[in-house]
Structure formats: C-alpha cells, structure tokens
Amino acid sequence: MFEIFNEEDRGQVGIGTLIVFIAMVLVAAIAAGVLVNTAGFLQATAEDAGQQSVNKVTNRVEVLNTHGTVGGSEDIANITMTVRLAAGSDAVDMNETSIKYLSETEVTTLTNSTAAETFPTATTFNLTEVTDDDQSFGVLNSMNDRYEVKINSSAIESGTGGLSTGETVNLEITSRTGGTTQVILTMPQQLAGKSQGEPVEL
C-alpha cells in the first residue's frame, strides 16, 4: 500500500485561515446583494419604461370629424374637431392636453387653460361638451364621451382673417401621458358663395 499522507502534507488551520474564509464569504454575499439590487432596479426601470411606451401608444384621442367656419375675408376663421377616446385608451383629460398648430406661416402650442368654456385665443383652444356620461368637464373617460375642440385660426394667423383657401394645417393633439394624434387639414380650394359664419367641411 502506498502512503496517502505524510508528515509534510498538512492542512492550514488556525484563526488566520478562519478569518480569510469568513472574508471570502462576506465578499461573495455583498457581491450577490449588489447583483440582486441591480437586477431589481433594472426590472423596475424596464416596467416603468414599458408602461410609458404603452401609454404613448394607447392614451390618446380619436378625431371623428372636422369643419371650419368662414370668416369675413373668405378665409377659415375657426376650426372645430369632434373628439372621443381612441380604442383601448384610458381616460384622457383634455384640460391637460396640448395641441401643436403648424401651418405654412405659423407654429404654436395651444392649451386649454380653464375648466370652463371660453372663447379660443391665439394660445388656447375651446372645449364644448357634446356628451359626457359622468359630467366631468373635459375628461374623456368613456367611449360615449364627445367634445368639440375649437381653434381660433384667425387669431393665430396674425395679420390675416385665418387660413386661406388651399392652405394646409397640421395639428398634433398630445395627452398628458404623451399619446399623440395627428390631423392634417386642407382648406377648401374656393369659398365662393359661402357667407361669414357658415360652416364648411374640412
């Protein structure tokens, strides 16, 4: 039989070895804790980013129809849109919604600054209730809710009576959570025979 151990083969024993072993265990535990915390933070961040992305896609409005109002100089003085919730959207508060207005000569951002019906200006739009199941003014929280959004193009288009025939305006309706609806409107090619205040389809 061969000798497996001899006097020169000895294990390390003593308090020094124990201290080194404990230190290695502590370092491993700390590293594991850092990894777990980092993984949890990354998971929470990913969930938040995913929810925000979903909100930007789903939480928005749908424009059902649009029309303009003829001004005194045969321009389109006002634009009116009827809006409702888009399919699958959560509630959208029109009081916290903005509209980016971009025409051939003007660009501005419009907000609804009050919770009551007011006349639209060069920086605000007007809300008019059509139907609202729970009477929460300005909040679209049901597919049955309808609101009219009126924009004063004559006030925005400085020095003119509004949008001229054939002009195009781009409207981006953005909810508080970032959901955006884009509407591109082209003014009628001619308004002959139309009187001031008369509505025309856009």
mmCIF file of C-alpha atoms in Angstrom:
data_model
loop_
_atom_site.group_PDB
_atom_site.id
_atom_site.type_symbol
_atom_site.label_atom_id
_atom_site.label_comp_id
_atom_site.label_asym_id
_atom_site.label_seq_id
_atom_site.Cartn_x
_atom_site.Cartn_y
_atom_site.Cartn_z
ATOM 1 C CA MET A 1 0.000 0.000 0.000
ATOM 2 C CA PHE A 2 1.162 3.479 -0.852
ATOM 3 C CA GLU A 3 1.185 6.151 1.839
ATOM 4 C CA ILE A 4 -1.507 8.741 1.106
ATOM 5 C CA PHE A 5 -0.369 11.267 3.693
ATOM 6 C CA ASN A 6 3.000 12.101 5.069
ATOM 7 C CA GLU A 7 4.311 14.493 7.643
ATOM 8 C CA GLU A 8 4.837 17.248 5.032
ATOM 9 C CA ASP A 9 1.146 17.216 3.860
ATOM 10 C CA ARG A 10 -0.710 19.363 6.369
ATOM 11 C CA GLY A 11 -3.953 21.387 6.184
ATOM 12 C CA GLN A 12 -3.999 25.070 7.083
ATOM 13 C CA VAL A 13 -5.692 25.546 10.440
ATOM 14 C CA GLY A 14 -5.971 28.386 12.880
ATOM 15 C CA ILE A 15 -7.658 31.752 13.324
ATOM 16 C CA GLY A 16 -5.952 33.294 10.298
ATOM 17 C CA THR A 17 -7.456 30.755 7.921
ATOM 18 C CA LEU A 18 -10.869 31.221 9.515
ATOM 19 C CA ILE A 19 -10.662 35.000 9.043
ATOM 20 C CA VAL A 20 -9.753 34.620 5.375
ATOM 21 C CA PHE A 21 -12.640 32.173 4.844
ATOM 22 C CA ILE A 22 -15.156 34.485 6.535
ATOM 23 C CA ALA A 23 -13.881 37.442 4.491
ATOM 24 C CA MET A 24 -14.390 35.484 1.262
ATOM 25 C CA VAL A 25 -17.942 34.581 2.320
ATOM 26 C CA LEU A 26 -18.726 38.220 3.170
ATOM 27 C CA VAL A 27 -17.355 39.463 -0.160
ATOM 28 C CA ALA A 28 -19.448 36.891 -2.023
ATOM 29 C CA ALA A 29 -22.550 37.857 -0.031
ATOM 30 C CA ILE A 30 -22.025 41.567 -0.703
ATOM 31 C CA ALA A 31 -21.494 40.923 -4.415
ATOM 32 C CA ALA A 32 -24.664 38.819 -4.536
ATOM 33 C CA GLY A 33 -26.610 41.576 -2.757
ATOM 34 C CA VAL A 34 -25.391 44.179 -5.239
ATOM 35 C CA LEU A 35 -26.385 41.957 -8.161
ATOM 36 C CA VAL A 36 -29.853 41.337 -6.713
ATOM 37 C CA ASN A 37 -30.412 45.048 -6.056
ATOM 38 C CA THR A 38 -29.202 45.973 -9.548
ATOM 39 C CA ALA A 39 -31.451 43.356 -11.131
ATOM 40 C CA GLY A 40 -34.431 44.661 -9.155
ATOM 41 C CA PHE A 41 -33.698 48.257 -10.153
ATOM 42 C CA LEU A 42 -33.344 47.304 -13.825
ATOM 43 C CA GLN A 43 -36.601 45.346 -13.708
ATOM 44 C CA ALA A 44 -38.487 48.277 -12.158
ATOM 45 C CA THR A 45 -36.985 50.688 -14.709
ATOM 46 C CA ALA A 46 -37.929 48.375 -17.573
ATOM 47 C CA GLU A 47 -41.503 48.080 -16.269
ATOM 48 C CA ASP A 48 -41.829 51.874 -15.990
ATOM 49 C CA ALA A 49 -40.409 52.391 -19.477
ATOM 50 C CA GLY A 50 -42.739 49.742 -20.867
ATOM 51 C CA GLN A 51 -45.782 51.331 -19.218
ATOM 52 C CA GLN A 52 -44.813 54.755 -20.528
ATOM 53 C CA SER A 53 -44.428 53.333 -24.029
ATOM 54 C CA VAL A 54 -47.867 51.715 -23.793
ATOM 55 C CA ASN A 55 -49.390 54.997 -22.588
ATOM 56 C CA LYS A 56 -47.872 56.893 -25.519
ATOM 57 C CA VAL A 57 -49.485 54.469 -27.939
ATOM 58 C CA THR A 58 -52.871 53.925 -26.290
ATOM 59 C CA ASN A 59 -53.754 57.005 -24.197
ATOM 60 C CA ARG A 60 -54.876 59.367 -26.932
ATOM 61 C CA VAL A 61 -57.958 60.748 -28.602
ATOM 62 C CA GLU A 62 -59.603 59.992 -31.935
ATOM 63 C CA VAL A 63 -60.891 62.784 -34.189
ATOM 64 C CA LEU A 64 -64.318 61.855 -35.540
ATOM 65 C CA ASN A 65 -64.984 64.821 -37.818
ATOM 66 C CA THR A 66 -63.791 68.348 -38.580
ATOM 67 C CA HIS A 67 -65.240 71.511 -40.057
ATOM 68 C CA GLY A 68 -64.259 75.125 -40.456
ATOM 69 C CA THR A 69 -66.119 78.424 -40.128
ATOM 70 C CA VAL A 70 -65.903 81.074 -42.824
ATOM 71 C CA GLY A 71 -64.543 84.440 -41.709
ATOM 72 C CA GLY A 72 -65.247 87.910 -43.012
ATOM 73 C CA SER A 73 -62.441 87.850 -45.593
ATOM 74 C CA GLU A 74 -63.349 84.476 -47.137
ATOM 75 C CA ASP A 75 -60.787 82.677 -45.002
ATOM 76 C CA ILE A 76 -61.329 79.870 -42.482
ATOM 77 C CA ALA A 77 -61.537 81.766 -39.206
ATOM 78 C CA ASN A 78 -62.124 78.788 -36.880
ATOM 79 C CA ILE A 79 -61.505 75.042 -36.917
ATOM 80 C CA THR A 80 -63.738 72.662 -34.954
ATOM 81 C CA MET A 81 -62.955 68.994 -34.260
ATOM 82 C CA THR A 82 -65.149 66.415 -32.542
ATOM 83 C CA VAL A 83 -63.033 64.060 -30.408
ATOM 84 C CA ARG A 84 -63.523 60.929 -28.339
ATOM 85 C CA LEU A 85 -61.290 58.306 -26.694
ATOM 86 C CA ALA A 86 -59.273 56.119 -29.044
ATOM 87 C CA ALA A 87 -59.948 52.383 -28.817
ATOM 88 C CA GLY A 88 -58.201 50.836 -25.802
ATOM 89 C CA SER A 89 -57.298 54.197 -24.280
ATOM 90 C CA ASP A 90 -57.515 55.058 -20.608
ATOM 91 C CA ALA A 91 -59.117 58.350 -19.549
ATOM 92 C CA VAL A 92 -57.747 61.469 -21.254
ATOM 93 C CA ASP A 93 -58.111 64.862 -19.576
ATOM 94 C CA MET A 94 -58.487 67.484 -22.302
ATOM 95 C CA ASN A 95 -57.764 70.160 -19.686
ATOM 96 C CA GLU A 96 -54.181 68.799 -19.574
ATOM 97 C CA THR A 97 -53.889 68.146 -23.302
ATOM 98 C CA SER A 98 -51.935 70.327 -25.720
ATOM 99 C CA ILE A 99 -52.347 70.905 -29.456
ATOM 100 C CA LYS A 100 -49.411 71.772 -31.670
ATOM 101 C CA TYR A 101 -50.586 74.005 -34.532
ATOM 102 C CA LEU A 102 -48.372 74.101 -37.629
ATOM 103 C CA SER A 103 -49.420 75.976 -40.762
ATOM 104 C CA GLU A 104 -47.452 77.346 -43.691
ATOM 105 C CA THR A 105 -46.682 80.549 -41.773
ATOM 106 C CA GLU A 106 -47.303 79.899 -38.062
ATOM 107 C CA VAL A 107 -46.356 77.352 -35.399
ATOM 108 C CA THR A 108 -47.649 77.442 -31.822
ATOM 109 C CA THR A 109 -48.780 75.187 -28.974
ATOM 110 C CA LEU A 110 -52.337 75.584 -27.702
ATOM 111 C CA THR A 111 -53.605 74.619 -24.252
ATOM 112 C CA ASN A 112 -56.969 74.647 -22.523
ATOM 113 C CA SER A 113 -56.179 76.899 -19.592
ATOM 114 C CA THR A 114 -59.529 76.705 -17.775
ATOM 115 C CA ALA A 115 -62.107 74.073 -16.900
ATOM 116 C CA ALA A 116 -64.930 76.223 -18.249
ATOM 117 C CA GLU A 117 -65.967 77.027 -21.795
ATOM 118 C CA THR A 118 -64.094 80.096 -23.019
ATOM 119 C CA PHE A 119 -63.544 81.678 -26.421
ATOM 120 C CA PRO A 120 -60.348 80.366 -28.057
ATOM 121 C CA THR A 121 -57.388 82.707 -28.443
ATOM 122 C CA ALA A 122 -54.004 82.606 -30.186
ATOM 123 C CA THR A 123 -52.654 80.381 -27.377
ATOM 124 C CA THR A 124 -55.699 78.418 -26.163
ATOM 125 C CA PHE A 125 -58.392 76.160 -27.560
ATOM 126 C CA ASN A 126 -62.020 75.924 -26.529
ATOM 127 C CA LEU A 127 -63.864 72.840 -25.254
ATOM 128 C CA THR A 128 -67.587 72.325 -25.727
ATOM 129 C CA GLU A 129 -69.342 69.299 -24.263
ATOM 130 C CA VAL A 130 -71.365 67.198 -26.703
ATOM 131 C CA THR A 131 -71.967 64.154 -24.476
ATOM 132 C CA ASP A 132 -70.415 63.298 -21.099
ATOM 133 C CA ASP A 133 -71.773 60.376 -19.078
ATOM 134 C CA ASP A 134 -70.476 61.480 -15.678
ATOM 135 C CA GLN A 135 -70.412 65.267 -16.221
ATOM 136 C CA SER A 136 -66.666 65.544 -15.540
ATOM 137 C CA PHE A 137 -65.985 68.518 -17.785
ATOM 138 C CA GLY A 138 -63.097 67.990 -20.160
ATOM 139 C CA VAL A 139 -62.335 64.403 -19.127
ATOM 140 C CA LEU A 140 -62.870 61.682 -21.704
ATOM 141 C CA ASN A 141 -63.321 58.514 -19.657
ATOM 142 C CA SER A 142 -65.941 56.673 -21.699
ATOM 143 C CA MET A 143 -66.269 55.758 -25.356
ATOM 144 C CA ASN A 144 -69.599 57.601 -25.294
ATOM 145 C CA ASP A 145 -67.999 60.923 -24.304
ATOM 146 C CA ARG A 146 -67.715 63.519 -27.059
ATOM 147 C CA TYR A 147 -66.206 67.008 -27.008
ATOM 148 C CA GLU A 148 -65.819 69.700 -29.606
ATOM 149 C CA VAL A 149 -62.398 71.347 -29.776
ATOM 150 C CA LYS A 150 -62.423 74.792 -31.395
ATOM 151 C CA ILE A 151 -59.268 76.560 -32.628
ATOM 152 C CA ASN A 152 -59.221 80.262 -33.498
ATOM 153 C CA SER A 153 -57.129 80.260 -36.669
ATOM 154 C CA SER A 154 -57.852 83.936 -37.347
ATOM 155 C CA ALA A 155 -56.140 84.847 -34.033
ATOM 156 C CA ILE A 156 -53.191 82.522 -34.672
ATOM 157 C CA GLU A 157 -52.614 83.615 -38.275
ATOM 158 C CA SER A 158 -51.524 87.146 -37.414
ATOM 159 C CA GLY A 159 -52.401 89.840 -39.917
ATOM 160 C CA THR A 160 -54.933 87.701 -41.780
ATOM 161 C CA GLY A 161 -58.511 86.578 -41.372
ATOM 162 C CA GLY A 162 -57.444 82.980 -40.872
ATOM 163 C CA LEU A 163 -56.385 80.166 -43.165
ATOM 164 C CA SER A 164 -56.625 80.890 -46.877
ATOM 165 C CA THR A 165 -58.172 78.539 -49.435
ATOM 166 C CA GLY A 166 -55.888 75.654 -50.333
ATOM 167 C CA GLU A 167 -53.666 76.055 -47.248
ATOM 168 C CA THR A 168 -52.780 73.059 -45.097
ATOM 169 C CA VAL A 169 -52.554 72.937 -41.303
ATOM 170 C CA ASN A 170 -51.033 70.125 -39.235
ATOM 171 C CA LEU A 171 -52.477 69.533 -35.744
ATOM 172 C CA GLU A 172 -50.863 67.240 -33.157
ATOM 173 C CA ILE A 173 -53.073 66.503 -30.143
ATOM 174 C CA THR A 174 -50.900 65.256 -27.259
ATOM 175 C CA SER A 175 -52.311 63.920 -23.983
ATOM 176 C CA ARG A 176 -50.596 64.326 -20.590
ATOM 177 C CA THR A 177 -49.079 60.832 -20.851
ATOM 178 C CA GLY A 178 -47.656 61.512 -24.322
ATOM 179 C CA GLY A 179 -50.203 59.820 -26.576
ATOM 180 C CA THR A 180 -50.377 61.774 -29.844
ATOM 181 C CA THR A 181 -52.992 62.050 -32.567
ATOM 182 C CA GLN A 182 -52.055 63.812 -35.793
ATOM 183 C CA VAL A 183 -54.595 65.552 -38.011
ATOM 184 C CA ILE A 184 -53.759 67.161 -41.358
ATOM 185 C CA LEU A 185 -56.432 69.519 -42.706
ATOM 186 C CA THR A 186 -56.574 71.193 -46.108
ATOM 187 C CA MET A 187 -58.755 74.256 -46.563
ATOM 188 C CA PRO A 188 -61.313 74.195 -49.406
ATOM 189 C CA GLN A 189 -59.961 75.317 -52.767
ATOM 190 C CA GLN A 190 -62.599 78.032 -53.011
ATOM 191 C CA LEU A 191 -65.286 79.538 -50.782
ATOM 192 C CA ALA A 192 -67.374 81.259 -53.423
ATOM 193 C CA GLY A 193 -70.962 81.549 -52.311
ATOM 194 C CA LYS A 194 -70.141 80.943 -48.649
ATOM 195 C CA SER A 195 -71.145 83.641 -46.183
ATOM 196 C CA GLN A 196 -69.455 84.689 -42.943
ATOM 197 C CA GLY A 197 -70.078 82.264 -40.076
ATOM 198 C CA GLU A 198 -71.133 79.425 -42.370
ATOM 199 C CA PRO A 199 -69.546 76.024 -41.645
ATOM 200 C CA VAL A 200 -67.616 74.139 -44.330
ATOM 201 C CA GLU A 201 -66.324 70.575 -44.256
ATOM 202 C CA LEU A 202 -62.559 70.125 -43.963
#
